[in-house]
Amino acid sequence: LYTPLVISNKLFGVVGVGASVERKFTPKDLHLLEMFAQQAAIAIQNAHLYSEAQRLAITDSLTGLYNRRYFMERAQNEFERACRYGSPLSIIMMDIDHFKKINDTYGHLVGDRVLQRIAEICSKKVRLVDFIARYGGEEFVVLLPETTLRNAQLVAQRLRKVIARTVTYVGKKRVRVTVSLGVAEMSAEIKQLDTLLSHADTALYHAKAGGRNRIILY
């Protein structure tokens, strides 16, 4: 005996029931199965909505990266783990150069597409264990567990070069951008995550002040 699982007028699956001995199913059996399928569909839909709500709560809606709030939560966990085991931990802060000029020249839709393109590049050019988030506006942050300052610099250099040679197409518009990056590594003197983030932010500030499209280590 079979009955469909329907959610929002869309077929989601099929529920099948078989008897251990040969028998004929009655209309009452079908009615009970349909009631069960209806309840199962509601439960599945609720689980899906809850999962989607959780995803939206930790995700930046424009870029699809994690948002700042969730980044801080994950970064704190990694910071505490690095403190406990004495393992290296580095952070890259990255900012799009002259982003306001892009919005003013081409419009915010083009600016949004540039943000999305950079998010795509970052997601492809780092390891699965690394953690990328949109930190705010045109600023991104990459958390690199088990990574020294030197290796984090290599990651930053790879990102800088790929982004600099990438062309973002929006209609007939061709847009190129560069990024400035600040890199900092955890040390024994750093007792709080905020300090590590501040070091990376300071390095980013000097990268922008020094001419942009460059990397500065703290």
Coordinates of N, CA and C in Angstrom, one line a residue:
L1 N 0.9 -1.2 0.0 CA 0.0 0.0 0.0 C 0.9 1.2 0.0
Y2 N 0.6 2.2 -0.9 CA 1.5 3.3 -1.0 C 0.6 4.6 -1.0
T3 N 1.2 5.7 -0.5 CA 0.6 7.0 -0.5 C 1.7 8.1 -0.6
P4 N 1.4 9.2 -1.3 CA 2.4 10.2 -1.5 C 2.6 11.0 -0.2
L5 N 3.9 11.5 -0.1 CA 4.2 12.6 0.9 C 4.2 13.9 0.2
V6 N 3.2 14.7 0.5 CA 3.1 16.0 -0.2 C 3.3 17.2 0.7
I7 N 4.2 18.1 0.3 CA 4.6 19.2 1.1 C 4.4 20.5 0.2
S8 N 3.5 21.4 0.6 CA 3.3 22.6 -0.1 C 2.9 22.3 -1.6
N9 N 2.1 21.3 -1.8 CA 1.6 20.9 -3.1 C 2.7 20.3 -4.0
K10 N 3.8 19.9 -3.4 CA 4.9 19.3 -4.1 C 5.1 17.9 -3.6
L11 N 5.4 16.9 -4.5 CA 5.7 15.6 -4.1 C 7.0 15.5 -3.5
F12 N 7.1 15.0 -2.2 CA 8.4 14.9 -1.5 C 8.9 13.5 -1.4
G13 N 8.0 12.6 -1.4 CA 8.3 11.2 -1.3 C 7.1 10.3 -1.3
V14 N 7.3 9.1 -1.0 CA 6.2 8.1 -1.0 C 6.4 7.2 0.3
V15 N 5.3 7.0 0.9 CA 5.3 6.0 2.1 C 4.7 4.7 1.6
G16 N 5.4 3.6 1.9 CA 4.9 2.3 1.5 C 4.8 1.4 2.7
V17 N 3.7 0.6 2.7 CA 3.5 -0.3 3.8 C 3.2 -1.7 3.2
G18 N 3.9 -2.7 3.8 CA 3.7 -4.1 3.4 C 3.3 -4.9 4.5
A19 N 2.5 -6.0 4.3 CA 2.1 -6.9 5.3 C 3.0 -8.1 5.4
S20 N 3.2 -8.6 6.6 CA 4.1 -9.8 6.8 C 3.4 -11.1 6.3
V21 N 2.1 -11.0 6.2 CA 1.4 -12.2 5.6 C 0.5 -11.7 4.5
E22 N 0.1 -12.5 3.6 CA -0.8 -12.1 2.5 C -2.1 -11.6 3.0
R23 N -2.5 -10.4 2.6 CA -3.8 -9.9 3.1 C -4.2 -8.8 2.1
K24 N -5.4 -8.5 2.2 CA -6.0 -7.4 1.4 C -6.1 -6.1 2.2
F25 N -5.6 -5.0 1.7 CA -5.7 -3.8 2.5 C -7.1 -3.2 2.2
T26 N -7.7 -2.6 3.3 CA -9.0 -2.0 3.2 C -9.0 -0.5 3.0
P27 N -10.1 0.1 2.7 CA -10.1 1.6 2.6 C -9.7 2.2 4.0
K28 N -10.1 1.5 5.1 CA -9.7 2.0 6.4 C -8.1 2.0 6.5
D29 N -7.5 1.0 6.0 CA -6.0 0.9 6.1 C -5.4 2.1 5.3
L30 N -6.0 2.4 4.1 CA -5.6 3.5 3.3 C -5.7 4.8 4.0
H31 N -6.9 5.0 4.7 CA -7.2 6.2 5.4 C -6.2 6.4 6.5
L32 N -5.8 5.4 7.2 CA -4.9 5.5 8.3 C -3.5 5.8 7.8
L33 N -3.1 5.2 6.6 CA -1.8 5.5 6.0 C -1.7 7.0 5.5
E34 N -2.8 7.4 5.0 CA -2.9 8.8 4.5 C -2.7 9.8 5.7
M35 N -3.4 9.5 6.8 CA -3.3 10.3 8.0 C -1.8 10.4 8.5
F36 N -1.2 9.2 8.5 CA 0.2 9.1 8.9 C 1.1 9.9 8.0
A37 N 0.9 9.8 6.7 CA 1.7 10.5 5.7 C 1.5 12.0 5.9
Q38 N 0.3 12.4 6.2 CA 0.1 13.9 6.4 C 0.9 14.4 7.6
Q39 N 0.8 13.6 8.7 CA 1.6 14.0 9.9 C 3.1 14.0 9.6
A40 N 3.5 13.0 8.9 CA 5.0 12.9 8.6 C 5.4 14.0 7.7
A41 N 4.6 14.4 6.8 CA 4.9 15.6 5.9 C 5.1 16.8 6.7
I42 N 4.1 17.0 7.7 CA 4.2 18.2 8.5 C 5.5 18.2 9.4
A43 N 5.9 17.1 9.9 CA 7.1 17.0 10.7 C 8.3 17.2 9.9
I44 N 8.4 16.7 8.7 CA 9.5 16.9 7.8 C 9.6 18.4 7.4
Q45 N 8.5 19.0 7.1 CA 8.5 20.4 6.7 C 8.9 21.3 7.9
N46 N 8.5 21.0 9.1 CA 8.9 21.8 10.3 C 10.4 21.6 10.5
A47 N 10.9 20.4 10.3 CA 12.4 20.2 10.5 C 13.2 21.0 9.5
H48 N 12.6 21.0 8.2 CA 13.3 21.7 7.2 C 13.3 23.2 7.5
L49 N 12.2 23.8 7.9 CA 12.1 25.2 8.2 C 13.0 25.5 9.4
Y50 N 13.1 24.7 10.4 CA 14.0 24.9 11.5 C 15.4 24.9 11.1
S51 N 15.8 24.0 10.2 CA 17.2 23.9 9.7 C 17.5 25.1 8.9
E52 N 16.5 25.6 8.1 CA 16.7 26.8 7.2 C 16.9 28.0 8.1
A53 N 16.1 28.1 9.1 CA 16.2 29.3 10.1 C 17.5 29.3 10.7
Q54 N 18.0 28.1 11.1 CA 19.4 28.1 11.7 C 20.4 28.5 10.8
R55 N 20.3 28.1 9.5 CA 21.3 28.5 8.5 C 21.3 30.0 8.3
L56 N 20.1 30.5 8.1 CA 20.0 32.0 7.9 C 20.5 32.8 9.0
A57 N 20.4 32.3 10.2 CA 20.9 33.0 11.4 C 22.4 33.2 11.5
I58 N 23.1 32.3 10.8 CA 24.6 32.3 10.9 C 25.2 32.7 9.5
T59 N 24.4 33.0 8.5 CA 24.9 33.3 7.2 C 24.6 34.7 6.7
D60 N 25.6 35.3 6.0 CA 25.4 36.6 5.4 C 24.5 36.3 4.1
S61 N 23.4 37.0 4.0 CA 22.5 36.8 3.0 C 23.0 37.1 1.6
L62 N 23.9 38.1 1.5 CA 24.4 38.5 0.2 C 25.5 37.5 -0.4
T63 N 26.5 37.2 0.4 CA 27.6 36.5 0.0 C 27.5 35.0 0.2
G64 N 26.7 34.6 1.1 CA 26.6 33.2 1.5 C 27.6 32.7 2.4
L65 N 28.5 33.6 2.8 CA 29.5 33.3 3.8 C 28.9 33.4 5.2
Y66 N 29.6 32.9 6.2 CA 29.2 33.1 7.6 C 29.2 34.6 8.0
N67 N 28.3 34.9 8.9 CA 28.2 36.3 9.3 C 29.2 36.6 10.5
R68 N 29.3 37.8 10.9 CA 30.3 38.2 11.9 C 29.9 37.6 13.3
R69 N 28.7 37.5 13.6 CA 28.3 37.0 14.9 C 28.7 35.5 15.0
Y70 N 28.5 34.7 14.0 CA 28.8 33.3 14.1 C 30.4 33.2 14.0
F71 N 31.0 34.0 13.2 CA 32.5 34.0 13.1 C 33.1 34.2 14.5
M72 N 32.6 35.1 15.3 CA 33.1 35.4 16.6 C 33.0 34.2 17.5
E73 N 31.8 33.5 17.4 CA 31.6 32.3 18.2 C 32.6 31.2 17.8
R74 N 32.8 30.9 16.5 CA 33.7 29.9 16.1 C 35.1 30.3 16.4
A75 N 35.5 31.5 16.2 CA 36.8 32.0 16.4 C 37.2 31.8 17.9
Q76 N 36.2 32.1 18.8 CA 36.5 32.0 20.2 C 36.8 30.5 20.6
N77 N 36.1 29.6 20.0 CA 36.3 28.2 20.2 C 37.7 27.8 19.7
E78 N 38.1 28.2 18.5 CA 39.4 27.9 18.0 C 40.5 28.6 18.8
F79 N 40.3 29.8 19.3 CA 41.2 30.5 20.1 C 41.5 29.7 21.4
E80 N 40.4 29.3 22.0 CA 40.6 28.5 23.3 C 41.3 27.2 23.1
R81 N 41.0 26.6 22.0 CA 41.6 25.3 21.6 C 43.1 25.5 21.4
A82 N 43.5 26.6 20.7 CA 44.9 26.9 20.4 C 45.6 27.2 21.7
C83 N 45.0 27.9 22.6 CA 45.6 28.2 23.9 C 45.8 26.9 24.7
R84 N 44.9 26.0 24.7 CA 44.9 24.8 25.5 C 46.1 23.9 25.0
Y85 N 46.2 23.8 23.6 CA 47.2 22.8 23.1 C 48.5 23.5 22.6
G86 N 48.5 24.8 22.6 CA 49.7 25.5 22.1 C 49.9 25.4 20.6
S87 N 48.8 25.2 19.9 CA 48.9 25.1 18.4 C 48.8 26.5 17.8
P88 N 49.4 26.6 16.6 CA 49.3 27.9 15.9 C 47.9 28.3 15.4
L89 N 47.7 29.6 15.4 CA 46.4 30.1 14.9 C 46.6 31.5 14.3
S90 N 46.2 31.7 13.1 CA 46.4 33.0 12.4 C 45.1 33.5 11.9
I91 N 45.0 34.8 11.6 CA 43.9 35.5 11.1 C 44.3 36.4 10.0
I92 N 43.5 36.4 8.9 CA 43.6 37.4 7.8 C 42.4 38.3 7.8
M93 N 42.7 39.6 7.9 CA 41.6 40.6 7.6 C 41.8 41.2 6.2
M94 N 40.8 41.2 5.5 CA 40.9 41.7 4.1 C 39.8 42.7 3.8
D95 N 40.2 43.8 3.1 CA 39.3 44.8 2.7 C 39.4 45.2 1.2
I96 N 38.3 45.4 0.6 CA 38.3 45.7 -0.9 C 38.8 47.2 -1.0
D97 N 39.8 47.4 -1.9 CA 40.3 48.8 -2.1 C 39.3 49.6 -2.8
H98 N 39.1 50.8 -2.4 CA 38.3 51.9 -3.1 C 36.9 51.3 -3.4
F99 N 36.3 50.6 -2.5 CA 35.0 50.0 -2.8 C 33.9 51.0 -3.0
K100 N 34.0 52.1 -2.2 CA 33.0 53.2 -2.4 C 33.0 53.7 -3.8
K101 N 34.1 53.8 -4.4 CA 34.2 54.3 -5.8 C 33.5 53.4 -6.7
I102 N 33.6 52.1 -6.5 CA 32.9 51.1 -7.3 C 31.4 51.3 -7.2
N103 N 30.9 51.5 -6.0 CA 29.5 51.7 -5.9 C 29.0 53.0 -6.5
D104 N 29.9 54.1 -6.3 CA 29.5 55.4 -6.9 C 29.6 55.4 -8.4
T105 N 30.5 54.6 -9.0 CA 30.7 54.6 -10.4 C 29.7 53.7 -11.1
Y106 N 29.6 52.5 -10.6 CA 28.8 51.4 -11.3 C 27.4 51.1 -10.7
G107 N 27.2 51.6 -9.4 CA 26.0 51.3 -8.7 C 26.1 50.1 -7.8
H108 N 25.2 50.0 -6.8 CA 25.3 49.1 -5.8 C 25.1 47.6 -6.2
L109 N 24.3 47.4 -7.3 CA 24.2 46.1 -7.8 C 25.5 45.5 -8.3
V110 N 26.3 46.3 -8.9 CA 27.6 45.9 -9.3 C 28.5 45.7 -8.1
G111 N 28.4 46.6 -7.1 CA 29.1 46.4 -5.9 C 28.8 45.1 -5.2
D112 N 27.5 44.8 -5.2 CA 27.1 43.5 -4.6 C 27.7 42.3 -5.3
R113 N 27.7 42.4 -6.6 CA 28.3 41.3 -7.4 C 29.8 41.1 -7.2
V114 N 30.5 42.2 -7.0 CA 31.9 42.2 -6.6 C 32.1 41.5 -5.3
L115 N 31.3 41.8 -4.3 CA 31.3 41.1 -3.0 C 31.1 39.6 -3.1
Q116 N 30.1 39.3 -3.9 CA 29.8 37.8 -4.1 C 31.0 37.1 -4.8
R117 N 31.6 37.8 -5.8 CA 32.7 37.2 -6.5 C 33.9 36.9 -5.6
I118 N 34.2 37.9 -4.8 CA 35.3 37.7 -3.9 C 35.0 36.6 -2.8
A119 N 33.8 36.5 -2.4 CA 33.4 35.5 -1.5 C 33.6 34.1 -2.2
E120 N 33.3 34.0 -3.4 CA 33.4 32.7 -4.2 C 34.9 32.4 -4.3
I121 N 35.8 33.4 -4.5 CA 37.2 33.1 -4.7 C 37.8 32.6 -3.3
C122 N 37.4 33.3 -2.3 CA 37.9 33.0 -1.0 C 37.5 31.6 -0.6
S123 N 36.3 31.2 -0.9 CA 35.8 29.9 -0.5 C 36.6 28.8 -1.2
K124 N 37.0 29.1 -2.5 CA 37.7 28.1 -3.3 C 39.2 28.0 -3.0
K125 N 39.8 29.1 -2.4 CA 41.2 29.2 -2.3 C 41.7 28.9 -0.9
V126 N 40.9 28.5 0.0 CA 41.3 28.1 1.4 C 41.0 26.7 1.7
R127 N 41.5 26.2 2.7 CA 41.2 24.8 3.1 C 39.8 24.6 3.7
L128 N 39.3 23.4 3.8 CA 38.0 23.1 4.3 C 38.0 23.5 5.8
V129 N 39.2 23.3 6.5 CA 39.2 23.6 7.9 C 39.3 25.1 8.2
D130 N 39.6 25.9 7.2 CA 39.6 27.4 7.5 C 38.2 27.9 7.5
F131 N 38.1 29.1 8.1 CA 36.7 29.6 8.4 C 36.7 31.0 7.8
I132 N 35.8 31.2 6.9 CA 35.7 32.6 6.2 C 34.4 33.2 6.6
A133 N 34.4 34.5 6.8 CA 33.2 35.2 7.1 C 33.2 36.6 6.5
R134 N 32.1 37.2 6.3 CA 32.0 38.6 5.9 C 31.9 39.4 7.3
Y135 N 33.0 40.2 7.5 CA 33.1 40.8 8.8 C 32.3 42.1 8.9
G136 N 32.0 42.7 7.7 CA 31.2 43.9 7.7 C 31.5 44.7 6.5
G137 N 30.4 45.2 5.8 CA 30.7 46.0 4.6 C 31.4 45.3 3.6
E138 N 32.6 45.9 3.2 CA 33.5 45.2 2.2 C 34.7 44.5 2.8
E139 N 34.5 44.2 4.1 CA 35.6 43.5 4.8 C 35.3 42.1 5.1
F140 N 36.3 41.2 4.9 CA 36.2 39.8 5.1 C 37.3 39.4 6.1
V141 N 37.1 38.2 6.7 CA 38.0 37.7 7.7 C 38.2 36.2 7.4
V142 N 39.4 35.7 7.6 CA 39.7 34.3 7.4 C 40.4 33.8 8.7
L143 N 39.8 32.8 9.3 CA 40.5 32.2 10.5 C 41.2 30.9 10.0
L144 N 42.5 30.8 10.4 CA 43.3 29.7 9.9 C 43.9 28.9 11.0
P145 N 43.2 27.8 11.4 CA 43.7 27.0 12.5 C 44.9 26.2 12.1
E146 N 45.8 25.9 13.1 CA 47.0 25.2 12.8 C 47.9 25.8 11.7
T147 N 47.9 27.1 11.7 CA 48.6 27.8 10.7 C 49.5 28.9 11.2
T148 N 50.8 28.9 10.9 CA 51.8 29.9 11.3 C 51.6 31.2 10.5
L149 N 52.3 32.2 11.0 CA 52.2 33.5 10.3 C 52.7 33.4 8.9
R150 N 53.8 32.7 8.7 CA 54.4 32.5 7.4 C 53.4 31.8 6.4
N151 N 52.8 30.8 6.9 CA 51.9 30.1 6.0 C 50.6 30.9 5.8
A152 N 50.2 31.7 6.8 CA 49.0 32.5 6.6 C 49.4 33.6 5.5
Q153 N 50.6 34.1 5.5 CA 51.0 35.1 4.6 C 50.9 34.5 3.1
L154 N 51.3 33.2 3.0 CA 51.2 32.6 1.7 C 49.7 32.5 1.2
V155 N 48.8 32.2 2.1 CA 47.4 32.2 1.8 C 46.9 33.6 1.4
A156 N 47.3 34.6 2.2 CA 46.9 35.9 1.8 C 47.5 36.4 0.5
Q157 N 48.7 36.0 0.2 CA 49.3 36.4 -1.1 C 48.6 35.7 -2.2
R158 N 48.2 34.5 -2.1 CA 47.4 33.7 -3.1 C 46.1 34.4 -3.3
L159 N 45.4 34.8 -2.3 CA 44.1 35.5 -2.4 C 44.3 36.9 -3.1
R160 N 45.3 37.6 -2.7 CA 45.5 38.9 -3.3 C 45.8 38.8 -4.8
K161 N 46.6 37.9 -5.2 CA 46.9 37.8 -6.6 C 45.7 37.3 -7.5
V162 N 45.0 36.3 -6.9 CA 43.8 35.8 -7.7 C 42.8 36.9 -7.9
I163 N 42.5 37.6 -6.8 CA 41.5 38.7 -6.8 C 41.9 39.8 -7.8
A164 N 43.2 40.2 -7.8 CA 43.7 41.3 -8.6 C 43.5 41.0 -10.1
R165 N 43.6 39.7 -10.5 CA 43.5 39.4 -11.9 C 42.1 38.9 -12.3
T166 N 41.2 38.9 -11.4 CA 39.8 38.5 -11.7 C 39.0 39.6 -12.2
V167 N 38.3 39.3 -13.3 CA 37.3 40.3 -13.9 C 35.9 39.9 -13.5
T168 N 35.2 40.8 -12.9 CA 33.8 40.6 -12.6 C 32.9 41.2 -13.7
Y169 N 32.1 40.4 -14.3 CA 31.2 40.8 -15.4 C 29.8 41.0 -14.9
V170 N 29.3 42.2 -15.1 CA 27.9 42.5 -14.7 C 27.3 43.2 -16.0
G171 N 26.5 42.4 -16.8 CA 26.1 42.9 -18.0 C 27.3 43.2 -18.9
K172 N 27.4 44.4 -19.4 CA 28.5 44.8 -20.3 C 29.6 45.4 -19.5
K173 N 29.5 45.5 -18.2 CA 30.5 46.1 -17.4 C 31.5 45.1 -17.0
R174 N 32.8 45.5 -17.0 CA 33.9 44.7 -16.6 C 34.6 45.4 -15.5
V175 N 34.6 44.8 -14.3 CA 35.1 45.4 -13.1 C 36.3 44.6 -12.5
R176 N 37.4 45.3 -12.2 CA 38.5 44.7 -11.5 C 38.7 45.4 -10.2
V177 N 39.1 44.7 -9.2 CA 39.3 45.3 -7.9 C 40.6 44.6 -7.3
T178 N 41.2 45.3 -6.3 CA 42.3 44.8 -5.5 C 41.8 44.8 -4.1
V179 N 42.6 44.1 -3.2 CA 42.3 44.0 -1.8 C 43.6 44.3 -1.0
S180 N 43.4 44.8 0.2 CA 44.5 44.9 1.1 C 44.3 43.9 2.3
L181 N 45.4 43.4 2.8 CA 45.2 42.3 3.8 C 46.2 42.5 5.0
G182 N 45.7 42.3 6.1 CA 46.5 42.3 7.3 C 46.5 40.9 8.0
V183 N 47.7 40.4 8.4 CA 47.8 39.1 8.9 C 48.4 39.1 10.3
A184 N 47.9 38.3 11.2 CA 48.4 38.3 12.5 C 48.3 36.8 13.0
E185 N 49.3 36.5 13.9 CA 49.3 35.1 14.4 C 49.2 35.2 16.0
M186 N 48.6 34.2 16.5 CA 48.5 34.1 18.0 C 49.9 33.9 18.6
S187 N 50.1 34.4 19.8 CA 51.3 34.2 20.5 C 51.0 34.0 22.0
A188 N 52.0 33.7 22.7 CA 51.8 33.4 24.2 C 51.4 34.7 24.9
E189 N 51.7 35.8 24.4 CA 51.4 37.1 25.0 C 49.9 37.5 24.8
I190 N 49.3 36.9 23.8 CA 47.9 37.2 23.5 C 47.0 36.4 24.3
K191 N 46.2 37.0 25.2 CA 45.3 36.3 26.1 C 43.9 36.3 25.7
Q192 N 43.5 37.2 24.7 CA 42.1 37.3 24.3 C 42.0 37.3 22.8
L193 N 40.9 36.8 22.3 CA 40.6 36.8 20.9 C 40.6 38.2 20.3
D194 N 40.0 39.2 21.1 CA 40.0 40.6 20.6 C 41.3 41.1 20.3
T195 N 42.3 40.7 21.1 CA 43.7 41.2 20.8 C 44.2 40.7 19.5
L196 N 44.0 39.5 19.2 CA 44.4 38.9 17.9 C 43.7 39.6 16.8
L197 N 42.5 39.8 16.9 CA 41.7 40.5 15.9 C 42.2 41.9 15.7
S198 N 42.5 42.6 16.8 CA 43.0 44.0 16.8 C 44.4 44.0 16.0
H199 N 45.2 43.0 16.3 CA 46.5 43.0 15.6 C 46.3 42.9 14.1
A200 N 45.4 42.0 13.7 CA 45.1 41.8 12.2 C 44.6 43.1 11.6
D201 N 43.7 43.7 12.4 CA 43.1 45.0 11.9 C 44.1 46.1 11.8
T202 N 45.0 46.1 12.7 CA 46.1 47.1 12.7 C 47.0 46.9 11.4
A203 N 47.3 45.6 11.2 CA 48.1 45.3 10.0 C 47.3 45.7 8.7
L204 N 46.0 45.5 8.7 CA 45.2 45.9 7.5 C 45.2 47.4 7.3
Y205 N 45.1 48.1 8.4 CA 45.2 49.6 8.3 C 46.5 50.0 7.7
H206 N 47.6 49.4 8.1 CA 48.9 49.8 7.5 C 49.0 49.4 6.0
A207 N 48.3 48.3 5.7 CA 48.3 47.9 4.3 C 47.6 48.9 3.4
K208 N 46.5 49.4 3.9 CA 45.7 50.4 3.2 C 46.5 51.8 3.2
A209 N 47.0 52.1 4.3 CA 47.8 53.4 4.4 C 49.0 53.4 3.5
G210 N 49.6 52.2 3.3 CA 50.8 52.1 2.6 C 50.7 52.0 1.1
G211 N 49.4 52.1 0.6 CA 49.2 52.1 -0.9 C 48.2 51.1 -1.4
R212 N 47.7 50.2 -0.5 CA 46.7 49.2 -0.9 C 47.3 48.2 -1.8
N213 N 46.5 47.1 -2.1 CA 46.9 46.0 -2.9 C 48.2 45.4 -2.3
R214 N 48.2 45.2 -1.0 CA 49.4 44.6 -0.4 C 49.0 43.9 0.9
I215 N 50.0 43.2 1.4 CA 49.9 42.5 2.7 C 50.8 43.0 3.7
I216 N 50.3 43.2 4.9 CA 51.2 43.6 6.0 C 51.0 42.6 7.1
L217 N 52.1 42.2 7.7 CA 52.1 41.2 8.8 C 52.3 42.0 10.1
Y218 N 51.6 41.5 11.1 CA 51.7 42.2 12.5 C 52.9 41.6 13.2

